[in-house]
Amino acid sequence: MSIALKQVFNKDKTFRPKRRFEPGTQRFELHKRAQASLSSGLDLRAAVKLPQGEDLSDWVAVHMVDFFNRINLIYGTVCEFCTEKSCPVMSGGPRFEYRWQDEHKYKKPTPLPAPQYMNLLMDWIEMQINNEDIFPTSIGIPFPKNFIQICKKMVCRLFRVFVHVYIHHFDRILLMGAEAHVNTCYKHFYYFATELNLIERKELEPLKEMTSRMCL
């Protein structure tokens, strides 16, 4: 990453603290392998494929944490411009509106301003990642049976961050000269989600044209 981009994507802009892997663990080794593949310039399509002999849940867990960190960072660079006044609805253009629903305060899908939606989304994903019953960190502790289903929901919601940033705030990304970095993050996320069938095609619709130019 260039010096200019390092200044843009710095720790002060991070929307949430980064989650890290414990050195010496299997997941830390998988994380290093995934990062090495990316930094070596390997084709992103190949980089997301499950390595032979590795467990799918471990591979997905490593990527979910990495993508949370990266997408959190991307949104952190534009969040000061994403306000209740500029973005009164969490949307991806006029055709797509996203409503928030959870098991606590918002029992039914509820329209919210984009920054409020983003806060709830990042809080929710951070809570899943830090939950040892969902993302166990101890050796020998199995993932829950519904782990992949939980990750599908996380992927779906993280994709909506890309949708909102690209459609409503990409001018800020361009002004910062960070489009190449954001585009690479998006392509990596798209290849990962589609390679492992973690997202439904209908969710990809808002960025379909852009994706066909960039990824297909």
Short mmCIF file of C-alpha atoms in Angstrom, two decimals:
data_model
loop_
_atom_site.label_atom_id
_atom_site.label_comp_id
_atom_site.label_asym_id
_atom_site.label_seq_id
_atom_site.Cartn_x
_atom_site.Cartn_y
_atom_site.Cartn_z
CA MET A 1 0.00 0.00 0.00
CA SER A 2 1.36 3.44 -0.87
CA ILE A 3 2.23 6.05 1.75
CA ALA A 4 -0.80 8.11 0.65
CA LEU A 5 -3.15 5.16 1.11
CA LYS A 6 -1.62 4.34 4.48
CA GLN A 7 -2.53 7.85 5.56
CA VAL A 8 -6.10 7.32 4.34
CA PHE A 9 -6.52 3.85 5.81
CA ASN A 10 -5.07 4.57 9.23
CA LYS A 11 -6.10 3.39 12.67
CA ASP A 12 -7.83 6.68 13.49
CA LYS A 13 -10.25 6.10 10.62
CA THR A 14 -11.10 2.54 11.63
CA PHE A 15 -14.78 2.19 12.35
CA ARG A 16 -14.21 -0.64 14.84
CA PRO A 17 -11.08 -2.10 16.50
CA LYS A 18 -9.47 -4.85 14.44
CA ARG A 19 -9.93 -8.45 15.52
CA ARG A 20 -6.68 -10.42 15.37
CA PHE A 21 -5.72 -14.09 15.39
CA GLU A 22 -3.67 -15.63 18.18
CA PRO A 23 -0.16 -16.60 16.97
CA GLY A 24 0.45 -20.32 17.07
CA THR A 25 -3.12 -21.30 16.33
CA GLN A 26 -4.32 -23.11 13.21
CA ARG A 27 -6.43 -20.13 12.24
CA PHE A 28 -3.42 -17.81 12.52
CA GLU A 29 -1.54 -20.08 10.11
CA LEU A 30 -4.49 -20.06 7.69
CA HIS A 31 -4.66 -16.28 7.99
CA LYS A 32 -0.95 -15.99 7.12
CA ARG A 33 -1.42 -18.34 4.16
CA ALA A 34 -4.36 -16.30 2.85
CA GLN A 35 -2.44 -13.04 3.25
CA ALA A 36 0.64 -14.49 1.55
CA SER A 37 -1.48 -15.55 -1.42
CA LEU A 38 -2.87 -12.04 -1.75
CA SER A 39 0.45 -10.24 -1.40
CA SER A 40 2.11 -12.56 -3.92
CA GLY A 41 -0.15 -11.20 -6.65
CA LEU A 42 -1.93 -14.52 -7.05
CA ASP A 43 -5.19 -14.44 -9.00
CA LEU A 44 -7.93 -13.56 -6.51
CA ARG A 45 -10.16 -16.30 -7.87
CA ALA A 46 -7.53 -18.85 -6.92
CA ALA A 47 -6.73 -17.21 -3.59
CA VAL A 48 -10.21 -17.82 -2.17
CA LYS A 49 -10.40 -21.53 -3.01
CA LEU A 50 -10.40 -23.86 -0.01
CA PRO A 51 -6.86 -25.30 0.34
CA GLN A 52 -6.70 -29.05 -0.01
CA GLY A 53 -7.05 -30.82 3.31
CA GLU A 54 -8.26 -27.74 5.21
CA ASP A 55 -11.55 -27.45 7.06
CA LEU A 56 -14.20 -25.27 5.39
CA SER A 57 -15.36 -23.68 8.65
CA ASP A 58 -11.80 -22.68 9.59
CA TRP A 59 -11.25 -21.17 6.13
CA VAL A 60 -14.52 -19.23 6.29
CA ALA A 61 -13.85 -18.04 9.85
CA VAL A 62 -10.45 -16.63 8.91
CA HIS A 63 -11.91 -14.74 5.97
CA MET A 64 -14.91 -13.43 7.88
CA VAL A 65 -12.62 -11.79 10.43
CA ASP A 66 -10.36 -10.38 7.69
CA PHE A 67 -13.29 -9.01 5.70
CA PHE A 68 -14.84 -7.47 8.80
CA ASN A 69 -11.55 -5.66 9.47
CA ARG A 70 -11.17 -4.45 5.87
CA ILE A 71 -14.77 -3.39 5.26
CA ASN A 72 -14.86 -1.73 8.66
CA LEU A 73 -11.78 0.23 7.54
CA ILE A 74 -13.32 1.18 4.19
CA TYR A 75 -16.49 2.49 5.78
CA GLY A 76 -14.40 4.29 8.38
CA THR A 77 -12.88 6.43 5.60
CA VAL A 78 -16.28 7.76 4.50
CA CYS A 79 -18.35 7.59 7.70
CA GLU A 80 -17.95 11.31 8.46
CA PHE A 81 -19.73 12.01 5.15
CA CYS A 82 -22.40 9.38 5.76
CA THR A 83 -24.81 11.29 8.01
CA GLU A 84 -28.51 11.15 8.79
CA LYS A 85 -28.91 14.24 6.61
CA SER A 86 -26.96 12.94 3.60
CA CYS A 87 -28.18 9.35 3.94
CA PRO A 88 -31.57 9.35 5.72
CA VAL A 89 -32.20 5.82 4.46
CA MET A 90 -29.80 2.87 4.26
CA SER A 91 -29.93 2.23 0.55
CA GLY A 92 -28.11 1.34 -2.62
CA GLY A 93 -29.62 3.87 -5.00
CA PRO A 94 -33.36 4.43 -5.49
CA ARG A 95 -34.19 0.77 -6.19
CA PHE A 96 -32.67 -0.88 -3.12
CA GLU A 97 -33.46 -0.11 0.52
CA TYR A 98 -32.11 -2.12 3.42
CA ARG A 99 -34.04 -2.42 6.66
CA TRP A 100 -32.57 -3.54 9.95
CA GLN A 101 -33.84 -6.49 11.95
CA ASP A 102 -32.35 -8.21 14.96
CA GLU A 103 -33.38 -10.32 17.95
CA HIS A 104 -33.44 -7.42 20.38
CA LYS A 105 -34.78 -3.94 19.67
CA TYR A 106 -35.77 -4.30 16.02
CA LYS A 107 -37.99 -7.37 15.83
CA LYS A 108 -39.38 -6.36 12.43
CA PRO A 109 -37.47 -4.97 9.42
CA THR A 110 -37.10 -1.26 10.24
CA PRO A 111 -36.01 1.60 7.94
CA LEU A 112 -33.07 3.47 9.47
CA PRO A 113 -30.62 6.20 8.43
CA ALA A 114 -27.50 4.67 6.89
CA PRO A 115 -25.09 5.59 9.73
CA GLN A 116 -27.40 4.05 12.33
CA TYR A 117 -27.80 0.93 10.20
CA MET A 118 -24.00 0.70 9.80
CA ASN A 119 -23.45 1.01 13.55
CA LEU A 120 -25.92 -1.78 14.25
CA LEU A 121 -24.44 -3.93 11.49
CA MET A 122 -20.85 -3.56 12.71
CA ASP A 123 -21.93 -4.12 16.33
CA TRP A 124 -23.78 -7.27 15.33
CA ILE A 125 -20.89 -8.74 13.32
CA GLU A 126 -18.38 -7.86 16.02
CA MET A 127 -20.61 -9.63 18.54
CA GLN A 128 -20.73 -12.79 16.38
CA ILE A 129 -16.97 -12.81 15.86
CA ASN A 130 -16.27 -12.35 19.58
CA ASN A 131 -18.75 -15.05 20.60
CA GLU A 132 -16.74 -18.16 21.49
CA ASP A 133 -19.81 -20.32 20.88
CA ILE A 134 -19.83 -19.19 17.23
CA PHE A 135 -16.14 -18.43 16.53
CA PRO A 136 -14.28 -20.72 18.96
CA THR A 137 -10.61 -19.90 19.41
CA SER A 138 -9.59 -22.88 21.56
CA ILE A 139 -8.15 -25.95 19.83
CA GLY A 140 -10.58 -28.84 19.73
CA ILE A 141 -13.71 -26.77 20.22
CA PRO A 142 -16.01 -27.37 17.22
CA PHE A 143 -17.90 -24.75 15.28
CA PRO A 144 -21.68 -24.76 15.78
CA LYS A 145 -23.71 -26.74 13.27
CA ASN A 146 -25.26 -23.54 11.89
CA PHE A 147 -21.90 -21.76 11.53
CA ILE A 148 -22.04 -21.46 7.73
CA GLN A 149 -25.61 -20.14 7.89
CA ILE A 150 -24.52 -17.46 10.36
CA CYS A 151 -21.64 -16.52 8.06
CA LYS A 152 -24.00 -16.28 5.09
CA LYS A 153 -25.97 -13.67 6.98
CA MET A 154 -22.75 -11.81 7.82
CA VAL A 155 -21.62 -11.90 4.17
CA CYS A 156 -25.00 -10.59 3.02
CA ARG A 157 -24.88 -7.67 5.44
CA LEU A 158 -21.23 -6.83 4.73
CA PHE A 159 -22.01 -6.78 1.02
CA ARG A 160 -24.53 -4.02 1.74
CA VAL A 161 -21.70 -1.86 3.04
CA PHE A 162 -20.00 -2.13 -0.36
CA VAL A 163 -23.32 -1.32 -2.06
CA HIS A 164 -23.81 1.85 -0.03
CA VAL A 165 -20.20 3.00 -0.30
CA TYR A 166 -19.99 2.44 -4.06
CA ILE A 167 -23.33 4.02 -4.90
CA HIS A 168 -23.43 6.90 -2.41
CA HIS A 169 -19.85 7.66 -1.33
CA PHE A 170 -17.50 6.55 -4.08
CA ASP A 171 -16.77 10.19 -4.88
CA ARG A 172 -14.96 10.40 -1.52
CA ILE A 173 -13.00 7.24 -2.29
CA LEU A 174 -11.97 8.76 -5.63
CA LEU A 175 -10.92 12.04 -4.00
CA MET A 176 -8.67 10.10 -1.64
CA GLY A 177 -7.20 8.10 -4.51
CA ALA A 178 -8.22 4.88 -2.78
CA GLU A 179 -10.38 3.37 -5.52
CA ALA A 180 -7.83 0.70 -6.50
CA HIS A 181 -7.60 -0.51 -2.91
CA VAL A 182 -11.38 -0.57 -2.44
CA ASN A 183 -11.88 -2.30 -5.80
CA THR A 184 -9.38 -5.01 -4.86
CA CYS A 185 -11.14 -5.54 -1.52
CA TYR A 186 -14.46 -5.81 -3.32
CA LYS A 187 -13.18 -8.31 -5.89
CA HIS A 188 -11.66 -10.45 -3.15
CA PHE A 189 -14.92 -10.38 -1.19
CA TYR A 190 -17.02 -11.13 -4.28
CA TYR A 191 -14.87 -14.09 -5.36
CA PHE A 192 -14.87 -15.49 -1.83
CA ALA A 193 -18.64 -15.16 -1.36
CA THR A 194 -19.50 -16.66 -4.74
CA GLU A 195 -16.83 -19.39 -4.71
CA LEU A 196 -18.18 -20.77 -1.43
CA ASN A 197 -21.87 -20.03 -2.17
CA LEU A 198 -22.21 -17.68 0.79
CA ILE A 199 -24.49 -15.13 -0.86
CA GLU A 200 -27.67 -15.32 -2.95
CA ARG A 201 -27.57 -13.91 -6.46
CA LYS A 202 -30.43 -11.49 -5.74
CA GLU A 203 -28.27 -9.76 -3.10
CA LEU A 204 -25.65 -9.02 -5.77
CA GLU A 205 -28.13 -7.19 -7.98
CA PRO A 206 -27.34 -3.57 -6.88
CA LEU A 207 -23.73 -3.86 -8.11
CA LYS A 208 -24.41 -6.27 -10.96
CA GLU A 209 -23.24 -4.00 -13.80
CA MET A 210 -20.11 -2.86 -11.97
CA THR A 211 -19.29 -6.45 -10.97
CA SER A 212 -19.65 -7.70 -14.55
CA ARG A 213 -17.04 -5.15 -15.65
CA MET A 214 -14.71 -5.69 -12.73
CA CYS A 215 -14.96 -9.38 -11.86
CA LEU A 216 -16.52 -11.46 -14.64
#
